[in-house]
CSV table of C-alpha atoms in Angstrom, one decimal:
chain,number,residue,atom,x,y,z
A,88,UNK,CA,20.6,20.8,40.4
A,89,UNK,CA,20.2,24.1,39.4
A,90,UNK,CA,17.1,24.9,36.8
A,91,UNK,CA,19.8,26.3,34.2
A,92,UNK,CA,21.9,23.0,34.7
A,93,UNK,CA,19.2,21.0,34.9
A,94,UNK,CA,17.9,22.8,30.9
A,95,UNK,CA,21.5,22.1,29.6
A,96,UNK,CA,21.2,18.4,30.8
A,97,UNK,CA,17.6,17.6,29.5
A,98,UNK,CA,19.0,19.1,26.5
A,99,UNK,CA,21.4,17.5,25.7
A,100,UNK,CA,19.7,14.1,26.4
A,101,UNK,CA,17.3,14.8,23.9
A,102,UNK,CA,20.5,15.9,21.7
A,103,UNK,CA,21.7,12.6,22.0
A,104,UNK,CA,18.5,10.7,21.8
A,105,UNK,CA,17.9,12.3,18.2
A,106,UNK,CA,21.4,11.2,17.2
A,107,UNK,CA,20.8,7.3,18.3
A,108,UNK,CA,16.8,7.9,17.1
A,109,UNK,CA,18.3,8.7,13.2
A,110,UNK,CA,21.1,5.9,13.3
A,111,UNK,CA,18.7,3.2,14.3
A,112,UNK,CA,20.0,2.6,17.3
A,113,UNK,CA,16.4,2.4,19.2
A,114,UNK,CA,17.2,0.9,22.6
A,115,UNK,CA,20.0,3.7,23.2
A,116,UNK,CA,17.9,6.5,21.9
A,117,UNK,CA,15.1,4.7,24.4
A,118,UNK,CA,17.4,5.6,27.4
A,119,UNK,CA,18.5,8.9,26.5
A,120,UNK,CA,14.7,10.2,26.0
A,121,UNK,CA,13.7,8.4,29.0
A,122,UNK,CA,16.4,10.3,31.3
A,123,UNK,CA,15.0,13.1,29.7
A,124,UNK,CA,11.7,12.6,30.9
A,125,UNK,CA,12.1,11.6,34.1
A,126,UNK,CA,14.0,15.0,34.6
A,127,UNK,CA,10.9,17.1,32.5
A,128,UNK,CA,7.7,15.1,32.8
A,129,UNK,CA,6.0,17.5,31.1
A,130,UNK,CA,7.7,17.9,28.6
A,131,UNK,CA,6.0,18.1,25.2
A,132,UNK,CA,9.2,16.9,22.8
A,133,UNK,CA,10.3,14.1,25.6
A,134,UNK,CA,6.9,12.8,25.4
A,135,UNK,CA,7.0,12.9,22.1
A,136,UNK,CA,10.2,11.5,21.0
A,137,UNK,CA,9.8,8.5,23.1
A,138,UNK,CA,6.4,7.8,22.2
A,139,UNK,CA,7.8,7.6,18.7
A,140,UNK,CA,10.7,5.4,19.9
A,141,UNK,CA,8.5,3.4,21.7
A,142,UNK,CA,5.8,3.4,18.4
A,143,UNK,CA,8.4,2.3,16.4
A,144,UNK,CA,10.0,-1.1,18.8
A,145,UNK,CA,6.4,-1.6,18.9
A,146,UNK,CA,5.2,-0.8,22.2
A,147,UNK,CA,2.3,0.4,21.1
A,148,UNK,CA,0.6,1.4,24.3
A,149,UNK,CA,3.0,3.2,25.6
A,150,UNK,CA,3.5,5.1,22.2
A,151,UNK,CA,0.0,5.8,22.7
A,152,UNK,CA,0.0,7.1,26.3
A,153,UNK,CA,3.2,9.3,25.1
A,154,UNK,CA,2.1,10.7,22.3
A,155,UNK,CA,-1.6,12.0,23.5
A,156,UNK,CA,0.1,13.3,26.2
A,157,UNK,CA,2.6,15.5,24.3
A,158,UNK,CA,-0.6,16.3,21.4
A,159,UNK,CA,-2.2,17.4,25.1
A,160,UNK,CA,0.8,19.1,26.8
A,161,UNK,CA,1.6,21.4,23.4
A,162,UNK,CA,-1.7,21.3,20.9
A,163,UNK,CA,0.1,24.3,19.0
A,164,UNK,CA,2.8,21.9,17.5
A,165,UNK,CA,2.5,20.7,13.9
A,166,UNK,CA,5.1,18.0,13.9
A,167,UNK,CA,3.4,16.5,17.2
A,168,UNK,CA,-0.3,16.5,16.0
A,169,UNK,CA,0.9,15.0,12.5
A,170,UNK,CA,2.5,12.1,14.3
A,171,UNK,CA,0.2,11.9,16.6
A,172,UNK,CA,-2.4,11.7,13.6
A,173,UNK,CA,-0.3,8.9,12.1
A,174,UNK,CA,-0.4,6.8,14.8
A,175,UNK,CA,-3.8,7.1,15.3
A,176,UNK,CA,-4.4,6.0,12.1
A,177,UNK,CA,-2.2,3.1,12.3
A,178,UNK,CA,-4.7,1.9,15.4
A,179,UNK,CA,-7.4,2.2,12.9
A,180,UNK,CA,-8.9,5.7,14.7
A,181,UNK,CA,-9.6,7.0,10.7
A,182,UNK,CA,-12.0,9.5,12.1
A,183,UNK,CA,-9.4,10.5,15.2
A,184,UNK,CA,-6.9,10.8,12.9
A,185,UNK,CA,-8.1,13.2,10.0
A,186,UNK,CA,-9.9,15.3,12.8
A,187,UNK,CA,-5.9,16.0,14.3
A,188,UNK,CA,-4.4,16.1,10.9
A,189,UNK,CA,-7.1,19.2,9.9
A,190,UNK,CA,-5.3,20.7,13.3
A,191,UNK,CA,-1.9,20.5,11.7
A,192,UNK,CA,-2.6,21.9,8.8
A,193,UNK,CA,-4.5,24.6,10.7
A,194,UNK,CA,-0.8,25.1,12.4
A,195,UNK,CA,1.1,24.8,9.0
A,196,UNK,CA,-1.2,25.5,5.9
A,197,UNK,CA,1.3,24.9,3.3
A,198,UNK,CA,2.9,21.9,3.9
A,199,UNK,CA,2.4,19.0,1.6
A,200,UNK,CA,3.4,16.1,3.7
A,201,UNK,CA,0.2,17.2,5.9
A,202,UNK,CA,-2.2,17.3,2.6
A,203,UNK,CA,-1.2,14.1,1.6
A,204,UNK,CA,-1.3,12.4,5.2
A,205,UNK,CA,-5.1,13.7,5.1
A,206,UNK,CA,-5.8,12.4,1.4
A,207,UNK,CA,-4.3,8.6,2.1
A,208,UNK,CA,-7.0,8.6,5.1
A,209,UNK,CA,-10.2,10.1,3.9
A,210,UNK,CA,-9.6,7.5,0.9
A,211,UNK,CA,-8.9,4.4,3.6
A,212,UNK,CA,-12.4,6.1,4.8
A,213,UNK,CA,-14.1,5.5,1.0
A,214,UNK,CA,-14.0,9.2,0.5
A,215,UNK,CA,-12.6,9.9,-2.5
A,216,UNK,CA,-13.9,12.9,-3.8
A,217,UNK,CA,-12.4,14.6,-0.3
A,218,UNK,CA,-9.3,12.3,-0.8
A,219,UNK,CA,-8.5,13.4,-4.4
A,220,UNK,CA,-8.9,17.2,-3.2
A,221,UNK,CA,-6.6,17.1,-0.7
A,222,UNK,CA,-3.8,15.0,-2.8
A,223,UNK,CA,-4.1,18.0,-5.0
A,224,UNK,CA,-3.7,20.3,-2.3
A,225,UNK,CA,-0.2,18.4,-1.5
A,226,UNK,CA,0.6,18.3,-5.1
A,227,UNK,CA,0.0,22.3,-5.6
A,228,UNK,CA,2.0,23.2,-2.5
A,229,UNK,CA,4.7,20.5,-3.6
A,230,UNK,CA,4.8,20.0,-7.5
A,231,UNK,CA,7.9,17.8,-6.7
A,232,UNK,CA,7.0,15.5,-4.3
A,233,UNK,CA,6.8,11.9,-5.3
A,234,UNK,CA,4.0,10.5,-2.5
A,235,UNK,CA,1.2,12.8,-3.2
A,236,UNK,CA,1.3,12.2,-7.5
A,237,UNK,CA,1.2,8.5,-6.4
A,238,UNK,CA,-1.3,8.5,-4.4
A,239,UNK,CA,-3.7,10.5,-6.7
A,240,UNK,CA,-2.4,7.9,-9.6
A,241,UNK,CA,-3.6,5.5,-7.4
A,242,UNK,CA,-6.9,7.0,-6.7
A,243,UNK,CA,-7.8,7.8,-10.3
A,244,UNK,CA,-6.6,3.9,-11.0
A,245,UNK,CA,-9.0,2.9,-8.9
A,246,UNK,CA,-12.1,5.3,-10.3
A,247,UNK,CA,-11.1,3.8,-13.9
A,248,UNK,CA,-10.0,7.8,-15.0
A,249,UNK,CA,-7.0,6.1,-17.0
A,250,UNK,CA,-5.5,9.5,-18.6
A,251,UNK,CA,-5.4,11.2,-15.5
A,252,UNK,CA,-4.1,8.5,-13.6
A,253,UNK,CA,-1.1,8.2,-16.5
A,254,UNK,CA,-0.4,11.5,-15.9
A,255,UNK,CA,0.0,11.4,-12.3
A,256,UNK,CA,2.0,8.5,-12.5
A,257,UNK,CA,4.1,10.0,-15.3
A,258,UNK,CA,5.1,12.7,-13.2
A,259,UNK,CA,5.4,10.4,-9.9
A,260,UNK,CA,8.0,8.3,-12.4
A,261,UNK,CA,10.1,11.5,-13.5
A,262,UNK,CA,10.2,12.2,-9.8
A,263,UNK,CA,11.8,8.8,-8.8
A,264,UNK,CA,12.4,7.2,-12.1
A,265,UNK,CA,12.5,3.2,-12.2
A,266,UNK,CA,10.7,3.2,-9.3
A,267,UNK,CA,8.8,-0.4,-9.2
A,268,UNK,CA,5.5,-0.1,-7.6
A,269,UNK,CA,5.0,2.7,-10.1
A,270,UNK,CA,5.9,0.7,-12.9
A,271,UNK,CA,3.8,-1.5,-12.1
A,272,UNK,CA,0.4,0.8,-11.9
A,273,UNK,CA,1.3,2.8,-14.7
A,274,UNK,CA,1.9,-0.9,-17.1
A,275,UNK,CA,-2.0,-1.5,-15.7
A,276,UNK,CA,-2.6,2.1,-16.9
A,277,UNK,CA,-1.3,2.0,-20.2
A,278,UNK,CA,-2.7,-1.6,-20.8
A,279,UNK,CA,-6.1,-0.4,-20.1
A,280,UNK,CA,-5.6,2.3,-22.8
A,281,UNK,CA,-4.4,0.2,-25.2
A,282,UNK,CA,-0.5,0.4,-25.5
A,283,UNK,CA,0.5,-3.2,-24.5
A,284,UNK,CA,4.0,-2.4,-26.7
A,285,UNK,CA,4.3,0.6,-24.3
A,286,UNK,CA,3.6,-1.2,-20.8
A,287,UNK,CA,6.0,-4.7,-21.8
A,288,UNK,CA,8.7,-2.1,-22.3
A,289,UNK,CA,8.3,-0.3,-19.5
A,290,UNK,CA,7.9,-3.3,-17.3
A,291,UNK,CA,11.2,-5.1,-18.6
A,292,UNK,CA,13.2,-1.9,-18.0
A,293,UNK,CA,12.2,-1.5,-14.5
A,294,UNK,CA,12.6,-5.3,-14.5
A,295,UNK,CA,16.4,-4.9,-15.1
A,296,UNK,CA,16.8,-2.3,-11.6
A,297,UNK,CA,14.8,-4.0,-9.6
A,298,UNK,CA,15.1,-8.1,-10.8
A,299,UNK,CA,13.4,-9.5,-7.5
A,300,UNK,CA,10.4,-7.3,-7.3
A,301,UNK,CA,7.0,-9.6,-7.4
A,302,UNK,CA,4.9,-7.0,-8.9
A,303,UNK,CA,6.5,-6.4,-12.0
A,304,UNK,CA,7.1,-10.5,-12.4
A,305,UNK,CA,3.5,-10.9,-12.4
A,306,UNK,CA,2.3,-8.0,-14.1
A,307,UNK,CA,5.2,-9.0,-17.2
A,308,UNK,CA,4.4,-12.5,-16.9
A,309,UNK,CA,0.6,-11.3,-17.6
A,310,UNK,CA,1.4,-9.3,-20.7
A,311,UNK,CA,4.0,-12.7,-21.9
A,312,UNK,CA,0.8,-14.8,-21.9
A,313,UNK,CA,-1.6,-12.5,-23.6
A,314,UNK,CA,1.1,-12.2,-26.2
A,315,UNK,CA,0.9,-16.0,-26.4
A,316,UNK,CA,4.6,-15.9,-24.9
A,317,UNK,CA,3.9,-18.7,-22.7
A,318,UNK,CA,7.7,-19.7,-21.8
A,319,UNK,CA,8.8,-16.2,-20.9
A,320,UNK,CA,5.1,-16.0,-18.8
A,321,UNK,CA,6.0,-19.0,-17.3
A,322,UNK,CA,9.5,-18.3,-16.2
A,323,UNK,CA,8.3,-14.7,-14.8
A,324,UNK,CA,5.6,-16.1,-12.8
A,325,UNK,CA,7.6,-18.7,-11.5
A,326,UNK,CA,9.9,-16.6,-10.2
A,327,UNK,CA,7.5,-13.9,-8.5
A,328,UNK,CA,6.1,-17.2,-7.1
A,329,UNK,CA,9.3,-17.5,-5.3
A,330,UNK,CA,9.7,-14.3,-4.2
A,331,UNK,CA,5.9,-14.1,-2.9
A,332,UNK,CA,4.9,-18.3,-2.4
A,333,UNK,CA,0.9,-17.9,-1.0
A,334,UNK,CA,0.1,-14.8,-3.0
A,335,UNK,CA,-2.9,-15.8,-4.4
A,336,UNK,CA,-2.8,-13.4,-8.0
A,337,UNK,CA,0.4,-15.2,-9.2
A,338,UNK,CA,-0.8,-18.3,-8.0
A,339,UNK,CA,-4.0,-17.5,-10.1
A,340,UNK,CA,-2.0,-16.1,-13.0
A,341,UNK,CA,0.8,-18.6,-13.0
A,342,UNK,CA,-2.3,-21.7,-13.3
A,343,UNK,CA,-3.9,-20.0,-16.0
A,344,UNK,CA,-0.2,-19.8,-18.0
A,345,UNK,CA,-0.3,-23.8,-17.4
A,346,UNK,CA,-3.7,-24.2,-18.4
A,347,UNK,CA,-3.3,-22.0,-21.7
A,348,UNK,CA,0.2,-24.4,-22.6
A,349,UNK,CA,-2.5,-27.5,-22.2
A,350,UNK,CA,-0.8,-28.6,-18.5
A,351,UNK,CA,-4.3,-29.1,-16.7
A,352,UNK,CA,-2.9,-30.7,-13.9
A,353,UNK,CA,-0.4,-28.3,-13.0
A,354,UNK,CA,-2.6,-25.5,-13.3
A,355,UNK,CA,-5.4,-27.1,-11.2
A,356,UNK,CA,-3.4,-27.5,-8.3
A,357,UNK,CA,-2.1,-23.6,-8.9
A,358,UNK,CA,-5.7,-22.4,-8.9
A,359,UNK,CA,-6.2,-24.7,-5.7
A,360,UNK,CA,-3.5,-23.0,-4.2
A,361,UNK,CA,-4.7,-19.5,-5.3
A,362,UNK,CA,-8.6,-20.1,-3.5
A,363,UNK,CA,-6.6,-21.8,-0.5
A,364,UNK,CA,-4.9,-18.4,-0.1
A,365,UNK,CA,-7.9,-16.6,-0.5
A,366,UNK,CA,-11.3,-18.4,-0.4
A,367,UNK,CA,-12.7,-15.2,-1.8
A,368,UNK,CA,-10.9,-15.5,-4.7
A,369,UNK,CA,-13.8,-15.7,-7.3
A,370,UNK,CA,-12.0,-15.0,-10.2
A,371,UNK,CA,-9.8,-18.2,-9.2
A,372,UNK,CA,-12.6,-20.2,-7.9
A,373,UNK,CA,-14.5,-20.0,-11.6
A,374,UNK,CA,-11.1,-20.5,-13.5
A,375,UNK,CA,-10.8,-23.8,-11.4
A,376,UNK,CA,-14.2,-25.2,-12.0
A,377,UNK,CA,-14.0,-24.3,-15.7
A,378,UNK,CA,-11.0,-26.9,-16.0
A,379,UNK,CA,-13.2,-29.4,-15.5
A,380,UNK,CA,-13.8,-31.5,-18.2
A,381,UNK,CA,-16.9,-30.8,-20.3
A,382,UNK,CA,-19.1,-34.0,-19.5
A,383,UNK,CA,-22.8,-34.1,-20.2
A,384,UNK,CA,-24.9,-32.1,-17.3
A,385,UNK,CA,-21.7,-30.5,-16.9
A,386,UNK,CA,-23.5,-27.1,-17.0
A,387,UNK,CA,-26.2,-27.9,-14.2
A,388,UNK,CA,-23.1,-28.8,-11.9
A,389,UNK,CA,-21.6,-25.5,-12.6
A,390,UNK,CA,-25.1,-23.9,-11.6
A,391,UNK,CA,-25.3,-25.6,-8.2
A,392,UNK,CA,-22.0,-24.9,-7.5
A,393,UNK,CA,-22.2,-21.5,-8.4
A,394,UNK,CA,-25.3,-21.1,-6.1
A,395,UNK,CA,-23.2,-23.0,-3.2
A,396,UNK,CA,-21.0,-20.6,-3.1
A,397,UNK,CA,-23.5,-17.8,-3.8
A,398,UNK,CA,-25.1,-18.9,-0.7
A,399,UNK,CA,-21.8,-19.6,1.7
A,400,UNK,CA,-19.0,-18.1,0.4
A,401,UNK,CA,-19.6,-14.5,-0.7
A,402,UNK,CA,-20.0,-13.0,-4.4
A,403,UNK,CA,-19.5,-14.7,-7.5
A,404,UNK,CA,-18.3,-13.4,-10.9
A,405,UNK,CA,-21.1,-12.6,-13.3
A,406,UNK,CA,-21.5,-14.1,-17.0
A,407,UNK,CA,-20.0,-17.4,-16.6
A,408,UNK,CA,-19.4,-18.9,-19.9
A,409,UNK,CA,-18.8,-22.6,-20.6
């Protein structure tokens, strides 16, 4: 085979291997990028699109051995060292993967996506000041993308900076409206500053789009009980309990609903079920014990089992009242 028809066939393989990549038709695309390999071994985009193909069957290895090699074969590419950064984060590589990610934004300055990829993993490295900066590097080069206003919502959540997290999340929302993991963060934000009216309402709207997401279940059966709603809280909770069976917050929050309506029993064996889920569950473990009934010495048995568990099973919460 000629080199010119041997270009137009390789080509066109990878012509067709895109098609069957974007219609989700992975084994096919599989073939076509593999025939396109075997013709150009050292081809960057075969190595490339396979080791994508193969990333996303979950072949992980060989996603690995394809995807350094095409990062090796053409360094110059920023599509290649972004994914290439991706999956090494994925494998846990933090370090590996914001040191390639600097590379493609050395390749393609202004490109959001790339800011934000670097953001998420300096803050799954615990460096937040470096993590905000560079979610506001995405967010200046792309006012109107929804990923890197969520993520810095998320971030100042998590530092307790309330009004800039509701803006963030404010904007993320006008972005894609309704949107349910949003809702959900911006009810804790507006809860923490006070508007409980605001958050119930928001909550319940998203509620009525998205009726089978857990999040906003829990977070409005939450709000139900503090309102001393404890039938609505109860039938929210019950159903994000459904929806998400062993996750230990609704477990938590759906005992403490039965324990607040005077249903001990039931809301025992909830908290039991939320520290079964999660042994580290202090805030359940300490909701649990203070069911018990208040018999005389029942304080000391608190202390020593407080200092159990101090001693075996990890931190406790602090300030335990009777």
């Amino acid at each position: 085979m000629s080199l010119g028809n041997q270009q137009i066939k390789f080509d066109a393989l990878i012509e067709k291997g895109l098609d069957r990549q974007k219609a989700g038709d992975l084994v096919t695309a599989e073939k076509f990028f593999s025939s396109a390999l075997s013709l150009k071994p050292d081809s960057a985009d075969a190595n490339h699109f396979l080791g994508l193909v193969y990333y996303s069957s979950g072949k992980v290895a060989e996603a690995e051995k394809l995807l350094s090699r095409a990062f090796e074969i053409f360094p110059q590419s920023p599509d290649i060292a972004a994914n290439f950064a991706l999956f090494l984060a994925s494998t846990g590589d933090v370090a590996g993967s914001i040191a390639v990610f600097k590379k493609a934004i050395q390749l393609r300055p202004n490109d959001p996506q790339l800011f934000n990829g670097l953001g998420v993993q300096f803050r799954s490295h615990g460096m937040l000041a470096e993590a905000e900066k560079y979610f506001r590097l995405a967010i200046k080069f792309g006012k109107d993308h929804f990923n890197p206003w969520y993520n810095l919502g998320n971030l100042l959540l998590s530092k307790g900076e309330f009004l800039g997290a509701l803006e963030a999340y404010k904007k993320a929302m006008s972005i894609c409206p309704n949107n349910p993991d949003v809702a959900v963060n911006l009810g804790i934000v507006l809860v923490h500053l006070g508007s409980y009216k605001d958050a119930q309402s928001l909550l319940e709207n998203t509620l009525k789009n998205t009726p089978g997401h857990a999040g906003l279940l829990n977070n409005l059966g939450i709000l139900y009980r503090r309102r001393g709603e404890l039938i609505k809280a109860q039938e929210c909770l019950e159903k994000a309990l459904g929806i998400s069976p062993n996750q230990p917050d609704v477990l938590y929050n759906l005992g403490q609903t039965f324990c607040a309506n005077n249903d001990i029993v039931s809301g025992r064996k909830l908290l039991s079920l939320a520290v079964g889920s999660n042994p580290h569950f202090t805030k359940a473990f300490w909701a649990l014990h203070l069911t018990l009934p208040l018999i005389y010495n029942c304080e000391d048995q608190i202390i020593e089992e407080r200092e159990r568990w101090k001693a075996g099973l990890g931190e406790v919460v602090e300030n335990i009242r009777l």
